[in-house]
Amino acid sequence: QVQLVESGGGLVQAGGSLRLSCAASGRTFRTNFRGWFRQAPGKEREFVTAISQSTANTYYADSVKGRFTISRDNAKNTLYLQMNSLKPEDTAVYYCAASSGRRYYLRAEYDYWGQGTQVTVSS
């Protein structure tokens, strides 16, 4: 069983920063992408960012480009999300996920999910 555990969420003022972490443990499995999704109350879970395990290429939703940065530490089996210039619209539960599929943006191709960490941005 693969386990993903997010941490680092919290309450911040607009314009502030947070750094989320996602630690992976359990059985070894090959993934193509690791990424972050988020879900606000009453809305569907949406793609935020992803990173390729083989090339380290990164991909971002238009809403977070220039503000968020995804990175990884393979030795620690940990994924990170640096969030700067946070806006109230970024308020959501953020989920770490891993995909063995070919499309980094497609939620249905992500096989493993963390339990989520709450990010709240006040104005």
PDB file of C-alpha atoms in Angstrom:
ATOM      1  CA  GLN A   1       0.000   0.000   0.000  1.00  0.00           C
ATOM      2  CA  VAL A   2       1.310   3.444  -0.968  1.00  0.00           C
ATOM      3  CA  GLN A   3       0.766   6.230   1.524  1.00  0.00           C
ATOM      4  CA  LEU A   4       0.997   9.963   0.806  1.00  0.00           C
ATOM      5  CA  VAL A   5       0.888  12.423   3.699  1.00  0.00           C
ATOM      6  CA  GLU A   6       0.634  16.195   3.225  1.00  0.00           C
ATOM      7  CA  SER A   7       1.757  18.805   5.721  1.00  0.00           C
ATOM      8  CA  GLY A   8       2.402  22.540   5.911  1.00  0.00           C
ATOM      9  CA  GLY A   9      -1.066  23.974   5.455  1.00  0.00           C
ATOM     10  CA  GLY A  10      -2.436  26.763   7.589  1.00  0.00           C
ATOM     11  CA  LEU A  11      -3.963  30.222   7.773  1.00  0.00           C
ATOM     12  CA  VAL A  12      -2.111  33.114   6.126  1.00  0.00           C
ATOM     13  CA  GLN A  13      -2.799  36.682   5.065  1.00  0.00           C
ATOM     14  CA  ALA A  14      -3.174  37.577   1.400  1.00  0.00           C
ATOM     15  CA  GLY A  15       0.254  38.116  -0.118  1.00  0.00           C
ATOM     16  CA  GLY A  16       1.869  35.648   2.246  1.00  0.00           C
ATOM     17  CA  SER A  17       3.594  32.335   1.596  1.00  0.00           C
ATOM     18  CA  LEU A  18       3.295  28.687   2.567  1.00  0.00           C
ATOM     19  CA  ARG A  19       5.342  25.610   1.752  1.00  0.00           C
ATOM     20  CA  LEU A  20       3.542  22.279   1.551  1.00  0.00           C
ATOM     21  CA  SER A  21       5.252  18.900   1.792  1.00  0.00           C
ATOM     22  CA  CYS A  22       4.114  15.447   0.693  1.00  0.00           C
ATOM     23  CA  ALA A  23       5.948  12.425   2.062  1.00  0.00           C
ATOM     24  CA  ALA A  24       5.549   9.062   0.327  1.00  0.00           C
ATOM     25  CA  SER A  25       5.919   5.682   1.996  1.00  0.00           C
ATOM     26  CA  GLY A  26       4.872   2.072   1.552  1.00  0.00           C
ATOM     27  CA  ARG A  27       5.471  -0.257  -1.358  1.00  0.00           C
ATOM     28  CA  THR A  28       7.595   0.897  -4.252  1.00  0.00           C
ATOM     29  CA  PHE A  29       5.771   1.632  -7.482  1.00  0.00           C
ATOM     30  CA  ARG A  30       6.671   3.401 -10.684  1.00  0.00           C
ATOM     31  CA  THR A  31       5.021   6.754 -11.294  1.00  0.00           C
ATOM     32  CA  ASN A  32       5.139   9.099 -14.254  1.00  0.00           C
ATOM     33  CA  PHE A  33       4.004  12.225 -12.436  1.00  0.00           C
ATOM     34  CA  ARG A  34       3.582  13.559  -8.949  1.00  0.00           C
ATOM     35  CA  GLY A  35       1.373  16.550  -8.470  1.00  0.00           C
ATOM     36  CA  TRP A  36      -0.920  18.751  -6.448  1.00  0.00           C
ATOM     37  CA  PHE A  37      -4.656  19.250  -6.760  1.00  0.00           C
ATOM     38  CA  ARG A  38      -6.957  21.438  -4.711  1.00  0.00           C
ATOM     39  CA  GLN A  39     -10.625  21.496  -3.817  1.00  0.00           C
ATOM     40  CA  ALA A  40     -12.586  24.470  -2.517  1.00  0.00           C
ATOM     41  CA  PRO A  41     -15.986  24.063  -0.815  1.00  0.00           C
ATOM     42  CA  GLY A  42     -18.700  23.278  -3.347  1.00  0.00           C
ATOM     43  CA  LYS A  43     -16.231  22.880  -6.216  1.00  0.00           C
ATOM     44  CA  GLU A  44     -14.608  19.932  -7.954  1.00  0.00           C
ATOM     45  CA  ARG A  45     -11.023  18.932  -7.318  1.00  0.00           C
ATOM     46  CA  GLU A  46      -8.816  20.773  -9.811  1.00  0.00           C
ATOM     47  CA  PHE A  47      -5.287  20.441 -11.133  1.00  0.00           C
ATOM     48  CA  VAL A  48      -2.710  22.829  -9.684  1.00  0.00           C
ATOM     49  CA  THR A  49       0.738  21.596 -10.702  1.00  0.00           C
ATOM     50  CA  ALA A  50       2.717  18.451 -11.552  1.00  0.00           C
ATOM     51  CA  ILE A  51       6.286  17.285 -12.067  1.00  0.00           C
ATOM     52  CA  SER A  52       7.592  14.474 -14.259  1.00  0.00           C
ATOM     53  CA  GLN A  53       9.506  11.787 -12.368  1.00  0.00           C
ATOM     54  CA  SER A  54      11.781  11.043 -15.313  1.00  0.00           C
ATOM     55  CA  THR A  55      12.599  14.520 -16.676  1.00  0.00           C
ATOM     56  CA  ALA A  56      11.651  16.863 -13.788  1.00  0.00           C
ATOM     57  CA  ASN A  57       9.653  18.975 -16.246  1.00  0.00           C
ATOM     58  CA  THR A  58       7.033  21.020 -14.428  1.00  0.00           C
ATOM     59  CA  TYR A  59       3.502  22.014 -15.355  1.00  0.00           C
ATOM     60  CA  TYR A  60       1.195  24.612 -13.828  1.00  0.00           C
ATOM     61  CA  ALA A  61      -2.404  25.697 -13.997  1.00  0.00           C
ATOM     62  CA  ASP A  62      -2.723  29.227 -15.386  1.00  0.00           C
ATOM     63  CA  SER A  63      -4.148  30.445 -12.090  1.00  0.00           C
ATOM     64  CA  VAL A  64      -0.908  29.730 -10.194  1.00  0.00           C
ATOM     65  CA  LYS A  65       1.821  30.364 -12.776  1.00  0.00           C
ATOM     66  CA  GLY A  66       4.473  32.713 -11.466  1.00  0.00           C
ATOM     67  CA  ARG A  67       3.342  32.251  -7.863  1.00  0.00           C
ATOM     68  CA  PHE A  68       3.639  28.522  -7.101  1.00  0.00           C
ATOM     69  CA  THR A  69       6.667  26.269  -7.550  1.00  0.00           C
ATOM     70  CA  ILE A  70       6.669  22.468  -7.436  1.00  0.00           C
ATOM     71  CA  SER A  71       9.837  20.558  -6.583  1.00  0.00           C
ATOM     72  CA  ARG A  72      10.938  17.143  -5.394  1.00  0.00           C
ATOM     73  CA  ASP A  73      13.581  15.419  -3.309  1.00  0.00           C
ATOM     74  CA  ASN A  74      13.764  11.851  -4.580  1.00  0.00           C
ATOM     75  CA  ALA A  75      16.197  10.785  -1.856  1.00  0.00           C
ATOM     76  CA  LYS A  76      13.584  11.720   0.754  1.00  0.00           C
ATOM     77  CA  ASN A  77      10.608  10.562  -1.334  1.00  0.00           C
ATOM     78  CA  THR A  78       9.134  13.996  -0.738  1.00  0.00           C
ATOM     79  CA  LEU A  79       7.278  16.441  -2.969  1.00  0.00           C
ATOM     80  CA  TYR A  80       7.025  20.163  -2.210  1.00  0.00           C
ATOM     81  CA  LEU A  81       4.794  23.046  -3.185  1.00  0.00           C
ATOM     82  CA  GLN A  82       6.088  26.559  -2.532  1.00  0.00           C
ATOM     83  CA  MET A  83       3.195  29.015  -2.640  1.00  0.00           C
ATOM     84  CA  ASN A  84       3.938  32.744  -2.805  1.00  0.00           C
ATOM     85  CA  SER A  85       1.741  35.814  -3.251  1.00  0.00           C
ATOM     86  CA  LEU A  86      -1.231  33.880  -1.955  1.00  0.00           C
ATOM     87  CA  LYS A  87      -4.728  35.108  -2.759  1.00  0.00           C
ATOM     88  CA  PRO A  88      -8.062  34.398  -1.046  1.00  0.00           C
ATOM     89  CA  GLU A  89      -9.015  32.452  -4.183  1.00  0.00           C
ATOM     90  CA  ASP A  90      -6.269  29.943  -3.313  1.00  0.00           C
ATOM     91  CA  THR A  91      -8.203  28.839  -0.227  1.00  0.00           C
ATOM     92  CA  ALA A  92      -8.832  25.095  -0.541  1.00  0.00           C
ATOM     93  CA  VAL A  93      -7.840  21.668   0.664  1.00  0.00           C
ATOM     94  CA  TYR A  94      -4.634  20.750  -1.148  1.00  0.00           C
ATOM     95  CA  TYR A  95      -4.001  17.137  -2.119  1.00  0.00           C
ATOM     96  CA  CYS A  96      -0.773  15.429  -3.091  1.00  0.00           C
ATOM     97  CA  ALA A  97      -1.149  12.721  -5.741  1.00  0.00           C
ATOM     98  CA  ALA A  98       0.809  10.295  -7.920  1.00  0.00           C
ATOM     99  CA  SER A  99       0.019   9.168 -11.463  1.00  0.00           C
ATOM    100  CA  SER A 100       1.163   6.218 -13.553  1.00  0.00           C
ATOM    101  CA  GLY A 101      -0.688   7.635 -16.564  1.00  0.00           C
ATOM    102  CA  ARG A 102       0.512   9.776 -19.445  1.00  0.00           C
ATOM    103  CA  ARG A 103      -1.491  12.950 -18.876  1.00  0.00           C
ATOM    104  CA  TYR A 104      -0.325  15.030 -15.938  1.00  0.00           C
ATOM    105  CA  TYR A 105      -3.456  17.190 -15.877  1.00  0.00           C
ATOM    106  CA  LEU A 106      -6.002  14.370 -15.854  1.00  0.00           C
ATOM    107  CA  ARG A 107      -7.358  13.707 -12.376  1.00  0.00           C
ATOM    108  CA  ALA A 108      -8.675  10.257 -13.298  1.00  0.00           C
ATOM    109  CA  GLU A 109      -5.163   9.002 -14.076  1.00  0.00           C
ATOM    110  CA  TYR A 110      -3.832   9.700 -10.585  1.00  0.00           C
ATOM    111  CA  ASP A 111      -3.729   6.428  -8.657  1.00  0.00           C
ATOM    112  CA  TYR A 112      -2.735   7.554  -5.174  1.00  0.00           C
ATOM    113  CA  TRP A 113      -3.911  10.460  -3.050  1.00  0.00           C
ATOM    114  CA  GLY A 114      -3.048  12.005   0.266  1.00  0.00           C
ATOM    115  CA  GLN A 115      -5.675  12.999   2.813  1.00  0.00           C
ATOM    116  CA  GLY A 116      -5.275  16.703   2.129  1.00  0.00           C
ATOM    117  CA  THR A 117      -4.100  19.760   4.033  1.00  0.00           C
ATOM    118  CA  GLN A 118      -6.157  22.927   4.505  1.00  0.00           C
ATOM    119  CA  VAL A 119      -4.854  26.229   3.142  1.00  0.00           C
ATOM    120  CA  THR A 120      -6.822  29.325   4.112  1.00  0.00           C
ATOM    121  CA  VAL A 121      -5.900  32.779   2.809  1.00  0.00           C
ATOM    122  CA  SER A 122      -7.561  35.759   4.467  1.00  0.00           C
ATOM    123  CA  SER A 123      -7.961  39.229   2.967  1.00  0.00           C
TER     124      SER A 123
END
